Amino acid sequence: MGTSTARIDGDALVLGGVRVRFVRTLRLPEQGTHPLPPGLGHFPLRRVEDHPGTVPAAWLAKGGVMLPVHLREAMWLGFSGTVEPSALQVGVGKVCAVSGRPWSDRLDRSPQNYLVLPRQPWLDGINSGRGTVRQFVAVPMGSGATVEGQVTGEETVGGVQLQAFGLGEQARRAWREAPPMAFGGAAGGAPPAPGAAPAARAASMRGAPAAAMGVGVGGSMRQQVFRDDRPPSDWASRPTARTFVHLVPASRWQRITGEAPPPSPVDRAAYTAAGLPWFDHYDEDGVDLTPSDALGAVRPVGDWLGDDQAPWQPPAPPQVHPLGDPRPGRPVADGDW
């Protein structure tokens, strides 16, 4: 269990000093490597415990938050608003999205199983190494297409898991006494997230929980996952907070919450044809993690569920842009997962 509670603050999930936003985006083609897709608004977040009569009992036991997703909808995680150095573990069905190893309650360097914030401005998918990630895409549990199913051979967990660690006391004091550092050429934090402003970014698996969605992978994009350059002793030995993020099929969202789900995502060809922006971010001072054998073998959702999109129209070069307090919400209950 985490040592403190997570909470929802506006459209962000707050875990200690870490702020995470779940961002809707265009799904990339599964062939080739592409620029960063734009943000199309944030997913709404709701506490599971606020809907005890309509969510499955297994969700109540796990606690956490939930968000609505359409079948094969893509998402990325944005970390803007995170200021103090933090280590964030990201799991997809309790498979580490950075290392490909099973979920762990501890930070590890061999291989690294966490992101370094605020150096890492966002994460669009699982770490495929050599400056690329494979896009997060929502798929049904039991389809065999999830990262969890392909890596472990079972689909029993689903969703997304987050766990944050802060600095230890000595490292925190040293950080607070030091001058601000610059990441990616922008002093005091990460570059703005794409889409942060209107003009800116069939196998049968056993044990799949009812009404759950998991995370598969889509196309590849250019994105570094940075290696930690701090000594391991800088990090606290216990997490600041953690939470389980349930992915609810959009068709069930209104029955569970009483709210209409967001509309289906915009067509990528229409977006590109309209001349709207895509993004490119590269940090020449950062060291990218090596690829994970387990994650490198994960096949895209189209291999499992079939292709469902028209031929790809790549953005023209001028469309690819280089990058650069509401009241606190109630705590989010953690549970047993």
Coordinates of N, CA, C and O in Angstrom, one line a residue, residues 52-122:
P52 N -20.6 2.8 -6.0 CA -20.5 1.5 -5.5 C -21.7 0.6 -6.0 O -21.5 -0.6 -6.1
G53 N -22.8 1.2 -6.5 CA -23.9 0.4 -6.9 C -23.8 0.0 -8.4 O -24.6 -0.8 -8.9
T54 N -22.9 0.5 -9.2 CA -22.8 0.3 -10.6 C -21.5 -0.3 -11.1 O -21.5 -0.7 -12.3
V55 N -20.5 -0.2 -10.3 CA -19.2 -0.8 -10.8 C -19.1 -2.2 -10.3 O -19.7 -2.6 -9.3
P56 N -18.4 -3.1 -11.0 CA -18.2 -4.5 -10.5 C -17.5 -4.5 -9.1 O -16.7 -3.6 -8.8
A57 N -17.8 -5.5 -8.3 CA -17.2 -5.6 -7.0 C -15.7 -5.7 -7.0 O -15.0 -5.1 -6.1
A58 N -15.2 -6.3 -8.1 CA -13.7 -6.4 -8.2 C -13.1 -5.0 -8.3 O -11.9 -4.8 -7.8
W59 N -13.7 -4.1 -8.9 CA -13.2 -2.7 -9.1 C -13.2 -2.0 -7.7 O -12.2 -1.3 -7.4
L60 N -14.3 -2.2 -6.9 CA -14.3 -1.6 -5.6 C -13.2 -2.1 -4.7 O -12.6 -1.4 -4.0
A61 N -12.9 -3.4 -4.9 CA -11.8 -4.0 -4.1 C -10.4 -3.4 -4.4 O -9.6 -3.2 -3.6
K62 N -10.3 -3.0 -5.7 CA -9.0 -2.5 -6.1 C -8.9 -1.0 -5.9 O -7.8 -0.4 -5.9
G63 N -10.1 -0.3 -5.7 CA -10.1 1.1 -5.5 C -9.7 1.9 -6.8 O -9.7 1.4 -7.9
G64 N -9.2 3.1 -6.6 CA -8.6 3.8 -7.7 C -9.6 4.7 -8.4 O -10.6 5.1 -7.9
V65 N -9.3 4.9 -9.7 CA -10.1 5.8 -10.5 C -10.5 5.1 -11.8 O -9.9 4.0 -12.1
M66 N -11.4 5.7 -12.6 CA -11.8 5.1 -13.9 C -11.9 6.2 -14.9 O -12.2 7.3 -14.6
L67 N -11.8 5.8 -16.2 CA -12.0 6.7 -17.3 C -12.6 5.9 -18.4 O -12.4 4.7 -18.6
P68 N -13.4 6.6 -19.3 CA -14.0 6.0 -20.4 C -13.2 5.9 -21.7 O -12.6 6.9 -22.1
V69 N -13.1 4.8 -22.4 CA -12.3 4.7 -23.6 C -13.2 4.0 -24.7 O -13.9 3.0 -24.4
H70 N -13.0 4.4 -25.9 CA -13.6 3.7 -27.0 C -12.7 2.5 -27.5 O -11.5 2.6 -27.2
L71 N -13.2 1.5 -28.1 CA -12.5 0.4 -28.6 C -11.4 0.9 -29.5 O -11.6 1.7 -30.4
R72 N -10.1 0.5 -29.3 CA -9.0 0.9 -30.1 C -8.6 2.4 -30.0 O -7.9 2.9 -30.8
E73 N -9.2 3.1 -29.0 CA -8.8 4.5 -28.8 C -7.4 4.6 -28.2 O -7.0 3.8 -27.4
A74 N -6.6 5.5 -28.7 CA -5.2 5.7 -28.2 C -5.2 6.8 -27.2 O -6.0 7.7 -27.2
M75 N -4.2 6.7 -26.3 CA -4.0 7.7 -25.3 C -2.5 7.9 -25.0 O -1.7 7.1 -25.4
W76 N -2.2 9.1 -24.4 CA -0.8 9.2 -23.8 C -1.0 9.9 -22.4 O -2.0 10.4 -22.1
L77 N 0.1 9.7 -21.6 CA 0.1 10.3 -20.3 C 1.0 11.5 -20.3 O 2.2 11.5 -20.7
G78 N 0.5 12.6 -19.8 CA 1.2 13.9 -19.7 C 1.5 14.2 -18.2 O 0.7 14.0 -17.4
F79 N 2.7 14.7 -18.0 CA 3.2 14.9 -16.6 C 3.5 16.4 -16.3 O 4.2 16.8 -15.4
S80 N 2.9 17.3 -17.1 CA 3.1 18.7 -16.9 C 2.5 19.1 -15.5 O 1.5 18.5 -15.1
G81 N 3.1 20.0 -14.8 CA 2.7 20.3 -13.4 C 3.5 19.6 -12.4 O 3.5 19.9 -11.2
T82 N 4.3 18.5 -12.8 CA 5.2 17.9 -11.8 C 6.5 18.7 -11.7 O 7.1 19.0 -12.8
V83 N 6.8 19.1 -10.6 CA 8.0 20.0 -10.4 C 9.1 19.3 -9.6 O 10.2 19.3 -10.1
E84 N 8.8 18.8 -8.4 CA 9.8 18.1 -7.6 C 10.3 16.8 -8.3 O 9.4 16.1 -8.8
P85 N 11.6 16.5 -8.3 CA 12.0 15.2 -8.9 C 11.2 14.0 -8.3 O 11.1 13.9 -7.1
S86 N 10.8 13.2 -9.2 CA 10.0 12.0 -8.8 C 10.3 10.8 -9.7 O 10.7 11.0 -10.9
A87 N 10.1 9.6 -9.2 CA 10.2 8.4 -10.0 C 8.8 7.8 -10.1 O 8.1 7.6 -9.1
L88 N 8.3 7.6 -11.4 CA 7.0 7.1 -11.6 C 7.0 5.8 -12.3 O 7.5 5.7 -13.4
Q89 N 6.4 4.8 -11.7 CA 6.2 3.5 -12.3 C 4.9 3.5 -13.0 O 3.9 3.9 -12.5
V90 N 4.9 2.9 -14.3 CA 3.7 2.8 -15.1 C 3.5 1.4 -15.5 O 4.4 0.8 -16.1
G91 N 2.4 0.8 -15.1 CA 2.1 -0.6 -15.4 C 0.9 -0.7 -16.4 O 0.0 0.1 -16.3
V92 N 0.9 -1.6 -17.3 CA -0.3 -1.9 -18.1 C -0.6 -3.4 -17.9 O 0.1 -4.3 -18.3
G93 N -1.7 -3.6 -17.1 CA -2.0 -5.0 -16.7 C -0.9 -5.5 -15.8 O -0.6 -6.7 -15.9
K94 N -0.3 -4.7 -15.0 CA 0.8 -5.0 -14.1 C 2.0 -5.6 -14.8 O 2.8 -6.3 -14.3
V95 N 2.2 -5.1 -16.1 CA 3.5 -5.3 -16.8 C 4.1 -3.9 -16.9 O 3.4 -3.0 -17.3
C96 N 5.3 -3.8 -16.5 CA 6.0 -2.5 -16.5 C 6.1 -2.0 -17.9 O 6.7 -2.7 -18.8
A97 N 5.6 -0.8 -18.2 CA 5.6 -0.2 -19.6 C 7.0 0.3 -20.0 O 7.3 0.6 -21.1
V98 N 8.0 0.3 -19.0 CA 9.3 0.8 -19.3 C 10.3 -0.4 -19.5 O 11.1 -0.5 -20.4
S99 N 10.2 -1.4 -18.6 CA 11.1 -2.6 -18.6 C 10.5 -3.8 -19.2 O 11.3 -4.7 -19.6
G100 N 9.2 -4.0 -19.2 CA 8.6 -5.2 -19.6 C 8.6 -6.3 -18.6 O 8.1 -7.4 -18.8
R101 N 9.1 -6.0 -17.4 CA 9.1 -6.9 -16.3 C 7.7 -6.9 -15.5 O 7.0 -5.9 -15.6
P102 N 7.5 -7.9 -14.7 CA 6.3 -7.9 -13.8 C 6.3 -6.7 -12.9 O 7.4 -6.1 -12.5
W103 N 5.1 -6.2 -12.5 CA 5.0 -5.1 -11.6 C 5.7 -5.3 -10.3 O 5.8 -6.4 -9.8
S104 N 6.4 -4.3 -9.8 CA 7.2 -4.4 -8.6 C 6.9 -3.2 -7.7 O 6.6 -2.1 -8.1
D105 N 7.0 -3.4 -6.4 CA 6.8 -2.3 -5.4 C 8.1 -1.6 -5.1 O 8.1 -0.7 -4.3
R106 N 9.1 -1.9 -5.8 CA 10.4 -1.3 -5.6 C 11.0 -0.7 -6.9 O 10.7 -1.3 -8.0
L107 N 11.8 0.3 -6.8 CA 12.5 0.9 -8.0 C 13.7 0.0 -8.3 O 14.3 -0.5 -7.4
D108 N 13.9 -0.2 -9.6 CA 15.0 -1.1 -10.0 C 15.8 -0.4 -11.2 O 15.2 0.3 -12.0
R109 N 17.1 -0.7 -11.3 CA 17.9 -0.1 -12.4 C 18.3 -1.2 -13.4 O 18.9 -0.8 -14.4
S110 N 18.1 -2.5 -13.1 CA 18.6 -3.5 -14.0 C 17.5 -4.5 -14.4 O 17.4 -5.6 -13.9
P111 N 16.6 -4.1 -15.3 CA 16.6 -2.8 -16.1 C 15.8 -1.8 -15.3 O 15.1 -2.1 -14.4
Q112 N 15.9 -0.5 -15.7 CA 15.2 0.6 -15.1 C 13.7 0.3 -15.3 O 13.2 0.1 -16.4
N113 N 12.9 0.4 -14.2 CA 11.5 0.1 -14.2 C 10.6 1.4 -13.9 O 9.5 1.2 -13.3
Y114 N 11.1 2.5 -14.2 CA 10.4 3.8 -13.9 C 10.8 4.9 -14.8 O 11.8 4.8 -15.5
L115 N 10.0 6.0 -14.8 CA 10.3 7.2 -15.5 C 10.8 8.2 -14.5 O 10.5 8.2 -13.3
V116 N 11.7 9.1 -15.0 CA 12.2 10.2 -14.2 C 11.5 11.5 -14.5 O 11.6 12.0 -15.6
L117 N 10.8 12.0 -13.5 CA 10.1 13.3 -13.7 C 10.7 14.4 -12.9 O 11.3 14.1 -11.9
P118 N 10.7 15.6 -13.4 CA 10.0 16.1 -14.6 C 10.8 15.9 -15.9 O 10.3 16.5 -17.0
R119 N 11.9 15.3 -15.9 CA 12.7 15.1 -17.1 C 11.9 14.5 -18.2 O 12.0 14.8 -19.4
Q120 N 11.1 13.5 -17.9 CA 10.2 12.8 -18.9 C 8.9 13.6 -19.0 O 8.1 13.6 -18.1
P121 N 8.7 14.3 -20.1 CA 7.5 15.2 -20.2 C 6.2 14.4 -20.4 O 5.1 14.9 -20.0
W122 N 6.3 13.3 -21.0 CA 5.1 12.5 -21.3 C 5.5 11.1 -21.6 O 6.7 10.8 -21.9

